[in-house]
Amino acid sequence: MALIVQKYGGTSVGTIEKIKNVAKKALTAQSAGNQVVVVVSAMGPTTDVLIARLKELTADYDPREYDALVSIGENESAALLAQAIIAQGGRAVSLTGWQAGVETEDNHNKCKITNVRAGRLRQELQAGKIVVVTGFQGLNSRGDVTTIGRGGSDTSAVVIAAALRADICEIYTDVDGIYTTDPHILPEARRLERISHEEMLEMASLGAGVMHPRAVECAKVNNMTIAVKHSQQDGKGTLITMVGEKLNTVSGVAAADDVAKIGLLHVPDVPGMAAELFGALAAARINVDVIVQSIHEEAKKNDISFTVGHDDYAQALKITEAKAGAWGCAVIGDKAVAKVSLVGIGMASAPGVAARMFAALGREKINIQMISTSEIKISCIIAQKELKKALRAVHTEFGLEKC
Ligand code: ASP
Ligand code: MG
């Protein structure tokens, strides 16, 4: 008997019909002889609606009340799903984050899960029930309900799977797996049978959009295999696993268009400047992505540029401008940029991959504004309007449309 954790996202539980379908899938998995935990997101746009309501009331909301409010979408979907399973003749119980023992940091709105006390979960599973758990929420040490950041239900599922030592964590969504690139942008994108956690992490944080990066990180740390599957169709989906013997040089090209670039020009070339700037951004909980520093040897000045998500752009710009004011340097900002990233666990041992990517972009006359690399990834910041052309050029260069 295996223990399976299934997670269904907002679109997969968006209507009563869909919830009935999810109930059927959970029951099928249980009748095949498995113990089943189901983690759910809120129905369709529920979370957005709740947040909009709060913002209609005030722009200056209390983070605790934000969590108290926006976490309730998951309570609705979990109770409805448990009820749907019972109506189909099964045995089920819904548990909120705190009933399921999900403990988080004390801060609100974007907090991390620190522990899962899985006693109740185990007890309900042993009683033969399908346990439906609310994603996205937990309880802090003050006994207050917390939420773990938008899109957090994936992470809830993986963390619960790890705590229960589940055999697999299945993420059901509105796509049938992980693709070599975003199939909405390039129709020739191909579904991958398998991808490593490392590559998926790069794909996810680079905008592949299917899974929350934090969830993949948790899966990697806990050696948890994830299956990404379509919630309304049968199919093999994509397995996200530990690195195997068969490495792809290149697995995919990720696109991210909610990228903004900020540049700080002519920063005095003395120790501590970067630390001060990025320290201030970190203190504001702003995620900085690509960072490039270039040197003007003679003038003893540096240019520092970096990228952030669109959500953080206004605040990041304000913080950077404040530093620039104090240091007497200029700031430039551009929201109309995008990032194209080539990802592959095998590229570390295959020379010439970067050169081929740059050449493919050059042939299309696409200007590269910033470059950043890791062992398994090469990212280029380009103008947003050239994103599709760039994706296709790189995808074709590496033959990703072919099996
Ligand atoms: N309902 C939450 C959100 O919309 C969590 C999730 O869907 O994963 O962000
Ligand atoms: Mg979601």
JSON list of N, CA and C and ligand atoms in Angstrom, two decimals, residues 7 9-11 41-42 44 150-154 210, ligand 2:
[
{"chain": "A", "resi": 7, "resn": "LYS", "atom": "N", "xyz": [-2.57, 17.03, -4.90]},
{"chain": "A", "resi": 7, "resn": "LYS", "atom": "CA", "xyz": [-2.90, 18.44, -4.72]},
{"chain": "A", "resi": 7, "resn": "LYS", "atom": "C", "xyz": [-3.67, 18.94, -5.94]},
{"chain": "A", "resi": 9, "resn": "GLY", "atom": "N", "xyz": [-5.25, 22.36, -7.73]},
{"chain": "A", "resi": 9, "resn": "GLY", "atom": "CA", "xyz": [-5.21, 23.82, -7.75]},
{"chain": "A", "resi": 9, "resn": "GLY", "atom": "C", "xyz": [-6.58, 24.43, -7.95]},
{"chain": "A", "resi": 10, "resn": "GLY", "atom": "N", "xyz": [-6.63, 25.76, -7.91]},
{"chain": "A", "resi": 10, "resn": "GLY", "atom": "CA", "xyz": [-7.88, 26.50, -7.96]},
{"chain": "A", "resi": 10, "resn": "GLY", "atom": "C", "xyz": [-8.75, 26.17, -9.17]},
{"chain": "A", "resi": 11, "resn": "THR", "atom": "N", "xyz": [-8.16, 26.05, -10.35]},
{"chain": "A", "resi": 11, "resn": "THR", "atom": "CA", "xyz": [-8.99, 25.75, -11.53]},
{"chain": "A", "resi": 11, "resn": "THR", "atom": "C", "xyz": [-9.53, 24.33, -11.46]},
{"chain": "A", "resi": 41, "resn": "SER", "atom": "N", "xyz": [-6.49, 23.96, -3.16]},
{"chain": "A", "resi": 41, "resn": "SER", "atom": "CA", "xyz": [-6.49, 25.43, -3.21]},
{"chain": "A", "resi": 41, "resn": "SER", "atom": "C", "xyz": [-7.94, 25.90, -3.12]},
{"chain": "A", "resi": 42, "resn": "ALA", "atom": "N", "xyz": [-8.10, 27.21, -3.07]},
{"chain": "A", "resi": 42, "resn": "ALA", "atom": "CA", "xyz": [-9.45, 27.80, -3.08]},
{"chain": "A", "resi": 42, "resn": "ALA", "atom": "C", "xyz": [-10.05, 27.66, -4.47]},
{"chain": "A", "resi": 44, "resn": "GLY", "atom": "N", "xyz": [-11.35, 28.39, -7.94]},
{"chain": "A", "resi": 44, "resn": "GLY", "atom": "CA", "xyz": [-11.18, 29.41, -8.99]},
{"chain": "A", "resi": 44, "resn": "GLY", "atom": "C", "xyz": [-10.56, 30.69, -8.46]},
{"chain": "A", "resi": 150, "resn": "ARG", "atom": "N", "xyz": [1.02, 33.67, -2.06]},
{"chain": "A", "resi": 150, "resn": "ARG", "atom": "CA", "xyz": [0.18, 33.28, -3.19]},
{"chain": "A", "resi": 150, "resn": "ARG", "atom": "C", "xyz": [0.74, 32.05, -3.88]},
{"chain": "A", "resi": 151, "resn": "GLY", "atom": "N", "xyz": [-0.13, 31.16, -4.26]},
{"chain": "A", "resi": 151, "resn": "GLY", "atom": "CA", "xyz": [0.30, 29.93, -4.92]},
{"chain": "A", "resi": 151, "resn": "GLY", "atom": "C", "xyz": [0.91, 28.92, -3.96]},
{"chain": "A", "resi": 152, "resn": "GLY", "atom": "N", "xyz": [0.70, 29.14, -2.66]},
{"chain": "A", "resi": 152, "resn": "GLY", "atom": "CA", "xyz": [1.38, 28.33, -1.66]},
{"chain": "A", "resi": 152, "resn": "GLY", "atom": "C", "xyz": [0.88, 26.91, -1.47]},
{"chain": "A", "resi": 153, "resn": "SER", "atom": "N", "xyz": [-0.26, 26.58, -2.05]},
{"chain": "A", "resi": 153, "resn": "SER", "atom": "CA", "xyz": [-0.81, 25.23, -1.81]},
{"chain": "A", "resi": 153, "resn": "SER", "atom": "C", "xyz": [0.11, 24.11, -2.31]},
{"chain": "A", "resi": 154, "resn": "ASP", "atom": "N", "xyz": [0.85, 24.38, -3.36]},
{"chain": "A", "resi": 154, "resn": "ASP", "atom": "CA", "xyz": [1.82, 23.37, -3.83]},
{"chain": "A", "resi": 154, "resn": "ASP", "atom": "C", "xyz": [2.79, 23.04, -2.70]},
{"chain": "A", "resi": 210, "resn": "VAL", "atom": "N", "xyz": [4.12, 26.39, -13.72]},
{"chain": "A", "resi": 210, "resn": "VAL", "atom": "CA", "xyz": [3.28, 25.25, -13.36]},
{"chain": "A", "resi": 210, "resn": "VAL", "atom": "C", "xyz": [3.31, 24.99, -11.86]},
{"chain": "B", "resi": 2, "resn": "MG", "atom": "MG", "xyz": [-2.63, 28.50, -7.62]}
]
